[in-house]
CSV table of C-alpha atoms and ligand atoms in Angstrom, one decimal:
chain,number,residue,atom,x,y,z
A,15,MET,CA,31.5,-19.3,-7.3
A,16,SER,CA,31.4,-20.2,-3.7
A,17,PRO,CA,33.9,-19.5,-0.9
A,18,ILE,CA,36.9,-21.8,-0.6
A,19,SER,CA,36.5,-25.0,1.2
A,20,ARG,CA,39.1,-27.3,2.6
A,21,PRO,CA,39.6,-30.4,0.5
A,22,PRO,CA,38.5,-33.6,2.1
A,23,SER,CA,41.1,-35.4,4.1
A,24,VAL,CA,42.6,-38.0,2.0
A,25,PRO,CA,40.2,-41.0,2.2
A,26,GLY,CA,41.8,-44.4,2.8
A,27,HIS,CA,45.3,-43.2,2.3
A,28,PRO,CA,47.0,-43.6,5.6
A,29,PHE,CA,50.4,-42.3,4.5
A,30,ILE,CA,49.2,-39.4,2.3
A,31,ALA,CA,48.1,-36.3,4.2
A,32,TYR,CA,48.2,-32.5,4.3
A,33,GLN,CA,50.9,-31.1,6.5
A,34,ALA,CA,50.6,-27.3,6.8
A,35,ASP,CA,48.3,-27.2,3.8
A,36,GLU,CA,50.8,-29.1,1.6
A,37,LEU,CA,50.0,-32.7,0.5
A,38,GLN,CA,52.8,-35.1,1.5
A,39,VAL,CA,53.5,-38.8,0.8
A,40,GLU,CA,55.1,-40.0,4.0
A,41,GLY,CA,57.7,-37.2,4.7
A,42,VAL,CA,58.0,-35.8,1.2
A,43,PRO,CA,55.9,-32.9,-0.1
A,44,LEU,CA,54.4,-33.7,-3.5
A,45,SER,CA,54.9,-30.3,-4.9
A,46,ARG,CA,58.7,-30.7,-4.5
A,47,LEU,CA,58.5,-34.0,-6.4
A,48,ALA,CA,56.4,-32.4,-9.1
A,49,GLN,CA,59.0,-29.6,-9.5
A,50,ASP,CA,62.0,-32.0,-9.5
A,51,HIS,CA,60.6,-34.7,-11.8
A,52,GLY,CA,57.8,-33.0,-13.8
A,53,THR,CA,54.2,-34.2,-14.3
A,54,PRO,CA,52.3,-36.4,-14.8
A,55,LEU,CA,54.1,-38.2,-12.0
A,56,PHE,CA,53.1,-41.3,-10.1
A,57,VAL,CA,54.2,-41.3,-6.5
A,58,TYR,CA,53.9,-44.4,-4.2
A,59,SER,CA,54.3,-44.8,-0.5
A,60,LYS,CA,56.3,-47.9,0.5
A,61,ALA,CA,54.9,-47.7,4.1
A,62,ALA,CA,51.3,-47.8,2.7
A,63,MET,CA,52.1,-50.9,0.7
A,64,LEU,CA,53.6,-52.7,3.7
A,65,ASP,CA,50.7,-51.5,5.8
A,66,ALA,CA,48.2,-53.0,3.4
A,67,LEU,CA,50.3,-56.2,3.3
A,68,GLY,CA,50.4,-56.3,7.1
A,69,ALA,CA,46.6,-56.6,7.3
A,70,TYR,CA,46.8,-59.9,5.3
A,71,GLN,CA,49.9,-61.1,7.3
A,72,ARG,CA,48.0,-60.5,10.6
A,73,GLY,CA,45.0,-62.4,9.1
A,74,PHE,CA,47.3,-65.4,8.4
A,75,ALA,CA,49.4,-65.3,11.6
A,76,GLY,CA,50.3,-68.8,12.6
A,77,ARG,CA,49.0,-70.3,9.3
A,78,HIS,CA,50.7,-72.1,6.5
A,79,ALA,CA,50.0,-69.3,3.9
A,80,GLN,CA,51.5,-67.7,0.9
A,81,ILE,CA,50.5,-64.2,-0.3
A,82,CYS,CA,51.0,-63.8,-4.0
A,83,TYR,CA,50.8,-60.2,-5.1
A,84,ALA,CA,48.7,-60.0,-8.3
A,85,MET,CA,51.2,-57.9,-10.2
A,86,LYS,CA,49.0,-56.8,-13.0
A,87,ALA,CA,47.7,-54.2,-10.6
A,88,ASN,CA,51.1,-52.5,-10.7
A,89,SER,CA,54.1,-54.3,-12.3
A,90,SER,CA,56.8,-51.6,-12.0
A,91,LEU,CA,60.0,-53.2,-10.8
A,92,GLY,CA,60.5,-50.9,-7.8
A,93,VAL,CA,57.0,-51.9,-6.6
A,94,LEU,CA,57.6,-55.6,-7.2
A,95,GLN,CA,60.9,-55.3,-5.2
A,96,VAL,CA,59.0,-54.0,-2.1
A,97,PHE,CA,56.8,-57.2,-2.2
A,98,ALA,CA,59.6,-59.6,-3.0
A,99,GLN,CA,61.7,-58.2,-0.1
A,100,ALA,CA,58.6,-58.6,2.2
A,101,GLY,CA,58.5,-62.3,1.2
A,102,CYS,CA,55.6,-62.3,-1.1
A,103,GLY,CA,55.1,-64.5,-4.1
A,104,PHE,CA,53.5,-63.3,-7.3
A,105,ASP,CA,50.4,-64.0,-9.3
A,106,ILE,CA,51.4,-63.6,-13.0
A,107,VAL,CA,49.3,-63.5,-16.2
A,108,SER,CA,52.0,-63.6,-18.8
A,109,GLY,CA,55.6,-64.6,-19.6
A,110,GLY,CA,56.5,-60.9,-19.5
A,111,GLU,CA,55.3,-60.7,-16.0
A,112,LEU,CA,57.5,-63.7,-15.1
A,113,GLU,CA,60.5,-61.8,-16.5
A,114,ARG,CA,59.7,-58.9,-14.3
A,115,VAL,CA,59.5,-61.0,-11.2
A,116,VAL,CA,62.9,-62.4,-11.9
A,117,ALA,CA,64.3,-58.9,-12.7
A,118,ALA,CA,62.9,-57.6,-9.4
A,119,GLY,CA,64.5,-60.4,-7.3
A,120,GLY,CA,61.4,-62.4,-6.8
A,121,ASP,CA,61.4,-66.2,-6.2
A,122,ALA,CA,60.0,-68.1,-9.1
A,123,ALA,CA,59.0,-71.0,-6.8
A,124,LYS,CA,56.5,-68.6,-5.3
A,125,VAL,CA,54.9,-67.7,-8.6
A,126,ILE,CA,51.5,-68.8,-9.7
A,127,PHE,CA,50.5,-68.4,-13.3
A,128,SER,CA,46.8,-67.4,-13.9
A,129,GLY,CA,45.0,-66.5,-17.2
A,130,VAL,CA,42.7,-68.1,-19.8
A,131,GLY,CA,45.2,-67.8,-22.7
A,132,LYS,CA,48.6,-69.1,-21.8
A,133,THR,CA,50.7,-69.9,-24.8
A,134,ARG,CA,52.9,-72.9,-25.2
A,135,ALA,CA,55.9,-70.7,-25.1
A,136,GLU,CA,54.8,-69.1,-21.9
A,137,MET,CA,54.1,-72.5,-20.4
A,138,ALA,CA,57.6,-73.7,-21.3
A,139,GLN,CA,59.2,-70.5,-19.9
A,140,ALA,CA,57.3,-70.9,-16.6
A,141,LEU,CA,58.3,-74.6,-16.4
A,142,ASN,CA,61.9,-73.7,-17.0
A,143,ALA,CA,61.8,-71.1,-14.3
A,144,GLY,CA,60.3,-73.6,-11.9
A,145,ILE,CA,57.1,-71.7,-10.9
A,146,GLY,CA,55.0,-73.0,-8.0
A,147,CYS,CA,51.7,-73.6,-9.8
A,148,PHE,CA,49.8,-73.1,-13.0
A,149,ASN,CA,46.2,-72.0,-12.3
A,150,VAL,CA,44.5,-73.7,-15.3
A,151,GLU,CA,41.2,-72.4,-16.6
A,152,SER,CA,40.0,-75.0,-19.1
A,153,GLU,CA,40.3,-78.7,-20.1
A,154,ALA,CA,41.9,-77.7,-23.4
A,155,GLU,CA,44.6,-75.9,-21.4
A,156,LEU,CA,45.2,-79.0,-19.3
A,157,ASP,CA,45.9,-81.0,-22.4
A,158,VAL,CA,48.3,-78.5,-23.8
A,159,LEU,CA,50.2,-78.0,-20.5
A,160,SER,CA,50.6,-81.7,-20.0
A,161,THR,CA,52.0,-82.1,-23.5
A,162,VAL,CA,54.4,-79.2,-23.1
A,163,ALA,CA,55.6,-80.5,-19.7
A,164,LEU,CA,56.1,-84.1,-21.0
A,165,GLY,CA,58.0,-82.7,-24.0
A,166,MET,CA,60.4,-81.1,-21.5
A,167,GLY,CA,60.6,-84.2,-19.3
A,168,LEU,CA,58.8,-82.4,-16.5
A,169,THR,CA,55.5,-82.5,-14.7
A,170,ALA,CA,53.6,-79.2,-14.2
A,171,PRO,CA,52.1,-78.4,-10.8
A,172,VAL,CA,48.4,-77.4,-11.4
A,173,SER,CA,45.4,-76.0,-9.7
A,174,ILE,CA,42.1,-75.6,-11.5
A,175,ARG,CA,40.3,-72.3,-11.3
A,176,VAL,CA,36.7,-73.0,-10.4
A,177,ASN,CA,33.9,-70.6,-11.0
A,178,PRO,CA,31.8,-70.6,-7.9
A,179,ASN,CA,29.0,-68.6,-9.6
A,180,VAL,CA,28.6,-65.9,-7.0
A,181,ASP,CA,27.9,-62.3,-7.8
A,182,PRO,CA,30.6,-60.0,-6.3
A,183,LYS,CA,28.3,-57.0,-6.9
A,184,THR,CA,31.0,-55.0,-8.7
A,185,HIS,CA,31.4,-53.5,-12.2
A,186,PRO,CA,30.6,-56.2,-14.8
A,187,TYR,CA,34.0,-55.8,-16.5
A,188,ILE,CA,35.8,-56.8,-13.2
A,189,SER,CA,33.3,-59.5,-12.1
A,190,THR,CA,34.8,-62.8,-13.0
A,191,GLY,CA,33.1,-65.5,-10.9
A,192,LEU,CA,29.7,-65.6,-12.6
A,193,LYS,CA,28.4,-68.1,-15.1
A,194,GLY,CA,28.7,-66.5,-18.5
A,195,ASN,CA,32.2,-65.1,-18.2
A,196,LYS,CA,35.3,-66.5,-19.7
A,197,PHE,CA,37.1,-67.4,-16.4
A,198,GLY,CA,37.5,-70.8,-14.7
A,199,VAL,CA,35.5,-74.0,-15.0
A,200,ALA,CA,31.9,-74.4,-13.9
A,201,HIS,CA,31.4,-75.7,-10.4
A,202,GLU,CA,29.3,-78.6,-11.6
A,203,ASP,CA,32.1,-79.7,-14.1
A,204,ALA,CA,35.0,-79.3,-11.6
A,205,LEU,CA,35.1,-82.8,-10.1
A,206,ARG,CA,35.2,-84.4,-13.6
A,207,ILE,CA,37.9,-82.0,-14.8
A,208,TYR,CA,40.0,-82.7,-11.7
A,209,GLN,CA,39.7,-86.4,-12.4
A,210,TYR,CA,40.8,-85.7,-16.0
A,211,ALA,CA,43.8,-83.6,-14.8
A,212,ALA,CA,44.9,-86.3,-12.4
A,213,SER,CA,44.9,-88.8,-15.3
A,214,LEU,CA,47.3,-86.7,-17.5
A,215,LYS,CA,50.9,-87.8,-17.2
A,216,GLY,CA,52.5,-84.3,-17.5
A,217,LEU,CA,50.5,-82.8,-14.6
A,218,HIS,CA,50.6,-83.0,-10.9
A,219,VAL,CA,47.4,-81.7,-9.1
A,220,VAL,CA,48.4,-79.5,-6.1
A,221,GLY,CA,45.6,-77.1,-5.5
A,222,ILE,CA,42.3,-75.5,-6.2
A,223,ASP,CA,41.7,-71.8,-6.9
A,224,CYS,CA,39.1,-69.2,-7.5
A,225,HIS,CA,38.9,-65.4,-8.1
A,226,ILE,CA,35.5,-64.0,-8.1
A,227,GLY,CA,36.1,-60.4,-9.2
A,228,SER,CA,37.7,-57.1,-8.2
A,229,GLN,CA,36.9,-54.1,-6.1
A,230,ILE,CA,34.6,-56.2,-3.9
A,231,THR,CA,33.4,-54.2,-0.9
A,232,THR,CA,31.2,-56.7,1.0
A,233,THR,CA,32.0,-59.9,2.8
A,234,GLU,CA,29.1,-62.0,1.6
A,235,PRO,CA,30.4,-63.0,-1.9
A,236,TYR,CA,33.6,-64.2,-0.3
A,237,LEU,CA,31.8,-66.3,2.3
A,238,ASP,CA,29.6,-67.8,-0.4
A,239,ALA,CA,32.5,-68.5,-2.7
A,240,MET,CA,34.4,-70.2,0.2
A,241,ASP,CA,31.5,-72.5,0.9
A,242,LYS,CA,31.4,-73.5,-2.8
A,243,VAL,CA,35.2,-74.1,-2.9
A,244,LEU,CA,35.3,-76.1,0.3
A,245,GLU,CA,32.5,-78.3,-0.9
A,246,LEU,CA,34.6,-79.1,-4.0
A,247,VAL,CA,37.7,-79.8,-2.0
A,248,THR,CA,35.7,-82.4,0.0
A,249,SER,CA,34.4,-84.1,-3.1
A,250,ILE,CA,37.7,-84.0,-5.0
A,251,GLU,CA,39.6,-85.5,-2.1
A,252,ALA,CA,36.9,-88.1,-1.7
A,253,ALA,CA,37.6,-89.1,-5.3
A,254,GLY,CA,41.2,-89.8,-4.3
A,255,ILE,CA,42.9,-86.6,-5.5
A,256,PRO,CA,44.7,-84.8,-2.6
A,257,ILE,CA,44.4,-81.0,-2.6
A,258,GLU,CA,47.5,-79.4,-1.0
A,259,HIS,CA,46.5,-75.8,-1.2
A,260,ILE,CA,43.5,-73.6,-1.5
A,261,ASP,CA,44.1,-70.4,-3.4
A,262,PHE,CA,41.3,-67.9,-2.8
A,263,GLY,CA,42.3,-65.3,-5.4
A,264,GLY,CA,42.2,-61.5,-4.8
A,265,GLY,CA,39.6,-58.9,-5.4
A,266,LEU,CA,39.3,-57.1,-2.1
A,267,GLY,CA,38.2,-53.5,-2.8
A,268,ILE,CA,39.7,-50.2,-1.6
A,269,ASP,CA,38.2,-46.8,-0.6
A,270,TYR,CA,37.9,-44.8,-3.8
A,271,ASN,CA,34.8,-42.8,-2.9
A,272,HIS,CA,33.6,-43.5,0.6
A,273,ASP,CA,33.7,-47.2,-0.1
A,274,THR,CA,34.0,-49.4,3.0
A,275,PRO,CA,35.5,-52.7,2.1
A,276,PRO,CA,36.1,-55.2,4.9
A,277,GLN,CA,39.6,-55.1,6.4
A,278,ALA,CA,41.7,-58.0,5.2
A,279,ASP,CA,42.4,-59.4,8.7
A,280,ALA,CA,38.7,-59.3,9.7
A,281,LEU,CA,37.6,-60.9,6.4
A,282,TRP,CA,40.1,-63.7,6.8
A,283,GLN,CA,39.0,-64.3,10.4
A,284,GLN,CA,35.6,-65.3,9.0
A,285,LEU,CA,37.0,-67.3,6.1
A,286,LEU,CA,39.4,-69.2,8.3
A,287,ALA,CA,36.6,-70.2,10.6
A,288,LYS,CA,34.9,-71.8,7.6
A,289,ILE,CA,38.0,-73.6,6.5
A,290,ASP,CA,38.6,-74.9,10.1
A,291,ALA,CA,35.0,-76.0,10.5
A,292,LYS,CA,35.4,-78.2,7.4
A,293,GLY,CA,38.5,-79.8,8.8
A,294,PHE,CA,40.9,-78.2,6.4
A,295,ALA,CA,42.9,-76.2,9.0
A,296,ASP,CA,46.2,-77.8,7.9
A,297,LYS,CA,45.9,-76.9,4.2
A,298,LYS,CA,48.2,-74.3,2.8
A,299,LEU,CA,46.4,-71.1,1.9
A,300,MET,CA,47.2,-68.8,-0.9
A,301,ILE,CA,45.8,-65.5,-2.0
A,302,GLU,CA,46.3,-63.2,-4.9
A,303,PRO,CA,45.6,-59.6,-3.8
A,304,GLY,CA,46.4,-56.8,-6.2
A,305,ARG,CA,44.5,-53.6,-5.9
A,306,SER,CA,44.2,-53.8,-2.1
A,307,LEU,CA,48.0,-53.9,-1.7
A,308,VAL,CA,48.8,-50.9,-3.9
A,309,GLY,CA,45.7,-49.0,-4.9
A,310,ASN,CA,45.7,-46.5,-2.1
A,311,ALA,CA,49.5,-46.4,-1.8
A,312,GLY,CA,49.8,-44.2,-4.9
A,313,VAL,CA,48.7,-40.9,-6.4
A,314,CYS,CA,49.2,-39.3,-9.8
A,315,VAL,CA,50.4,-35.7,-9.6
A,316,THR,CA,49.3,-33.6,-12.5
A,317,GLU,CA,49.4,-29.9,-13.5
A,318,VAL,CA,46.4,-27.8,-14.4
A,319,LEU,CA,47.1,-26.6,-18.0
A,320,TYR,CA,44.0,-24.5,-18.7
A,321,LEU,CA,40.6,-23.6,-17.2
A,322,LYS,CA,38.1,-23.5,-20.0
A,323,PRO,CA,34.7,-22.2,-19.1
A,324,GLY,CA,31.9,-23.6,-21.2
A,325,GLU,CA,28.2,-23.0,-21.9
A,326,GLN,CA,27.1,-26.2,-20.1
A,327,LYS,CA,30.3,-27.2,-18.3
A,328,ASN,CA,33.6,-25.8,-17.1
A,329,PHE,CA,36.6,-27.8,-18.0
A,330,CYS,CA,39.8,-28.2,-16.0
A,331,ILE,CA,42.3,-29.5,-18.5
A,332,ILE,CA,45.2,-31.3,-16.9
A,333,ASP,CA,48.4,-32.8,-18.2
A,334,ALA,CA,47.5,-36.4,-17.2
A,335,ALA,CA,45.1,-38.2,-19.5
A,336,MET,CA,43.3,-41.5,-20.2
A,337,ASN,CA,46.6,-43.0,-21.4
A,338,ASP,CA,47.9,-42.5,-17.8
A,339,LEU,CA,44.7,-43.1,-15.9
A,340,PRO,CA,42.5,-45.4,-18.0
A,341,ARG,CA,40.0,-46.4,-15.3
A,342,PRO,CA,37.5,-43.6,-15.7
A,343,ALA,CA,37.3,-44.1,-19.5
A,344,MET,CA,37.2,-47.9,-19.2
A,345,TYR,CA,34.9,-48.4,-16.2
A,346,GLN,CA,33.5,-45.0,-15.4
A,347,ALA,CA,35.6,-45.3,-12.3
A,348,PHE,CA,35.9,-42.6,-9.7
A,349,HIS,CA,39.2,-41.2,-8.5
A,350,ALA,CA,39.2,-38.4,-6.0
A,351,ILE,CA,41.2,-35.3,-7.2
A,352,VAL,CA,42.7,-32.9,-4.7
A,353,PRO,CA,45.0,-29.9,-4.9
A,354,LEU,CA,48.6,-30.3,-3.6
A,355,SER,CA,48.4,-26.9,-1.8
A,356,ILE,CA,45.4,-25.6,0.0
A,357,THR,CA,45.1,-21.9,-1.1
A,358,ALA,CA,42.5,-19.2,-1.1
A,359,LYS,CA,41.1,-19.4,-4.6
A,360,PRO,CA,37.5,-19.2,-5.9
A,361,GLN,CA,35.8,-22.6,-6.2
A,362,ALA,CA,33.9,-23.8,-9.3
A,363,ILE,CA,32.6,-27.1,-10.6
A,364,TYR,CA,34.7,-28.6,-13.4
A,365,ASP,CA,34.9,-31.7,-15.5
A,366,VAL,CA,38.6,-32.7,-15.2
A,367,VAL,CA,39.8,-33.8,-18.6
A,368,GLY,CA,43.1,-34.7,-20.3
A,369,PRO,CA,44.7,-33.6,-23.6
A,370,VAL,CA,43.9,-36.8,-25.5
A,371,CYS,CA,41.7,-36.4,-28.6
A,372,GLU,CA,38.7,-38.5,-27.3
A,373,SER,CA,35.6,-37.4,-25.5
A,374,GLY,CA,36.2,-40.4,-23.3
A,375,ASP,CA,39.3,-38.8,-22.0
A,376,TRP,CA,37.9,-37.5,-18.7
A,377,ILE,CA,39.4,-38.2,-15.2
A,378,GLY,CA,36.7,-36.7,-13.0
A,379,ARG,CA,33.2,-35.2,-13.6
A,380,ASP,CA,31.5,-32.4,-11.7
A,381,ARG,CA,34.3,-31.8,-9.3
A,382,ALA,CA,34.3,-28.7,-7.0
A,383,LEU,CA,37.9,-27.4,-7.2
A,384,ASN,CA,39.8,-24.3,-6.0
A,385,VAL,CA,42.4,-24.2,-8.8
A,386,ALA,CA,44.1,-22.0,-11.3
A,387,ALA,CA,46.2,-22.8,-14.3
A,388,GLY,CA,49.7,-23.9,-13.2
A,389,ASP,CA,48.5,-25.5,-10.0
A,390,PHE,CA,49.3,-29.1,-9.2
A,391,MET,CA,46.7,-31.6,-8.2
A,392,ALA,CA,46.8,-35.2,-7.1
A,393,VAL,CA,44.6,-37.9,-8.5
A,394,LEU,CA,44.1,-40.3,-5.6
A,395,SER,CA,43.9,-44.1,-5.4
A,396,ALA,CA,46.2,-44.3,-8.5
A,397,GLY,CA,48.5,-47.1,-7.3
A,398,ALA,CA,46.6,-49.9,-9.0
A,399,TYR,CA,45.5,-50.5,-12.6
A,400,CYS,CA,46.8,-47.1,-13.7
A,401,MET,CA,50.5,-47.3,-14.7
A,402,SER,CA,50.2,-51.0,-15.5
A,403,MET,CA,47.4,-50.1,-17.9
A,404,ALA,CA,49.0,-47.0,-19.3
A,405,SER,CA,49.4,-46.7,-23.1
A,406,ASN,CA,51.2,-44.5,-25.6
A,407,TYR,CA,48.0,-43.3,-27.2
A,408,ASN,CA,48.5,-39.9,-28.9
A,409,THR,CA,52.3,-40.7,-28.6
A,410,ARG,CA,52.2,-39.6,-25.1
A,411,GLY,CA,55.2,-41.0,-23.1
A,412,ARG,CA,54.3,-42.9,-20.0
A,413,ALA,CA,54.8,-41.0,-16.8
A,414,ALA,CA,57.7,-41.2,-14.4
A,415,GLU,CA,57.3,-43.0,-11.1
A,416,VAL,CA,58.7,-42.2,-7.7
A,417,LEU,CA,58.8,-44.5,-4.6
A,418,VAL,CA,58.8,-42.7,-1.3
A,419,ALA,CA,60.1,-44.3,1.9
A,420,GLY,CA,60.2,-42.0,4.9
A,421,ASP,CA,62.0,-38.8,3.8
A,422,THR,CA,63.6,-40.3,0.7
A,423,ALA,CA,62.1,-40.4,-2.8
A,424,ARG,CA,63.6,-42.5,-5.5
A,425,VAL,CA,62.8,-42.5,-9.2
A,426,ILE,CA,61.8,-46.1,-10.1
A,427,ARG,CA,60.8,-45.3,-13.7
A,428,GLN,CA,62.1,-42.5,-15.9
A,429,ARG,CA,59.6,-40.6,-18.0
A,430,GLU,CA,59.3,-42.2,-21.4
A,431,THR,CA,60.6,-40.2,-24.4
A,432,ALA,CA,59.3,-40.2,-27.9
A,433,GLN,CA,62.6,-41.9,-28.9
A,434,ASP,CA,61.8,-44.7,-26.4
A,435,GLN,CA,58.4,-45.1,-28.0
A,436,MET,CA,59.9,-45.3,-31.6
A,437,ARG,CA,62.5,-47.9,-30.7
A,438,GLY,CA,61.9,-50.9,-32.9
A,439,GLU,CA,60.1,-49.0,-35.6
A,440,GLN,CA,61.6,-48.3,-39.0
A,441,LEU,CA,60.6,-46.6,-42.2
A,442,ALA,CA,59.4,-48.9,-45.0
B,18,PLP,C1,43.3,-59.5,-11.3
B,18,PLP,C2,43.4,-60.8,-10.6
B,18,PLP,C3,43.7,-60.8,-9.2
B,18,PLP,C4,43.9,-59.5,-8.4
B,18,PLP,O1,42.7,-58.8,-8.3
B,18,PLP,P1,42.6,-57.5,-7.4
B,18,PLP,O2,41.2,-57.1,-7.5
B,18,PLP,O3,43.5,-56.5,-7.9
B,18,PLP,O4,42.9,-57.9,-6.0
B,18,PLP,C5,43.9,-62.0,-8.6
B,18,PLP,N1,43.8,-63.2,-9.3
B,18,PLP,C6,43.5,-63.2,-10.6
B,18,PLP,C7,43.3,-64.5,-11.2
B,18,PLP,C8,43.3,-62.0,-11.3
B,18,PLP,O5,43.0,-62.1,-12.6
């Protein structure tokens, strides 16, 4: 046991900070929210989301651009509402996500539909809603989409996702732009597939898109991918198929653990220079950021249930688990974990684990913490790919969510009950 040390300042979280040794989101102390609403509890800062969005908006100032929030990062209605009110479109990957956009007041015309496995029913739903673009990922999908659209007397606006074969140097599960993964069409096949798309009566080619991966923390993969995409735009247009928009996907990383991703506006300054140099300055630009808009706008507040000293390890058992925070179990991901109140307690090294009956249920390993049972802690960088990936494993209800704006805190999702979970089930 060593003397107490001050927890690190909250890395990359501009609106989450200690005030008089109490962790606050904007003007609201987290311990008050934990007491009022129970734990585990996700708390998001509206100002942090708008601040992250602002970096992209500055990057596109004076351009014809559309920012489509990739809502799979966090699809809670109260979060979608923030982006809808800020004028964003949405990148969706299912018909369910489209229903959420509509419920949150989003504009269907600003929706783009990504994903390798769209069903006929989802295509029809999206055509009925009048979405802006289908980002198609295979020739087989082009055929089916054309048939569905013709059957409805419509034409579907399409973009084809091209796979630029660049290595984003991120975790293999979130790397999507390399040969050998299921996404997009190969660069060398793209022109032929565009010609095929242009020949189908139910389709109208409007754009080109790519998305090379997630949690990208360097500029180079983006620059390389942009070169590849612009090369294709030139050859597709030379073949007589006009490309109205270039959609460059998402993937920009955030600071989880002393990561230093490029700032969105600085990155886009470099990318726009490439676009302009190729003579495409007048093209509409679209992007699909997810994690970088919400990841560091949120924390998960949890209570320490037990400290359990062990022969090889000490365990800090908390009331949040892999069903709430799946990223460590899925990707060995790192989330910083800090106490809500800085107090004089002895420090020890713990594995921070949840109550779920799996050894994979860990949230942090070998963490130096000054905590006692009953204390609250915050798992940081929990705004993206946490609640939207949460499950009911172990019949654990999904956590409640609160959106903070200034001094006000609003519940945007009630804690899920066992009754909620059993809805739709019946005894045989
Ligand atoms: C997941 C995804 C995104 C968003 O990725 P982030 O890393 O969260 O920015 C964008 N586009 C597509 C097609 C995706 O699958």
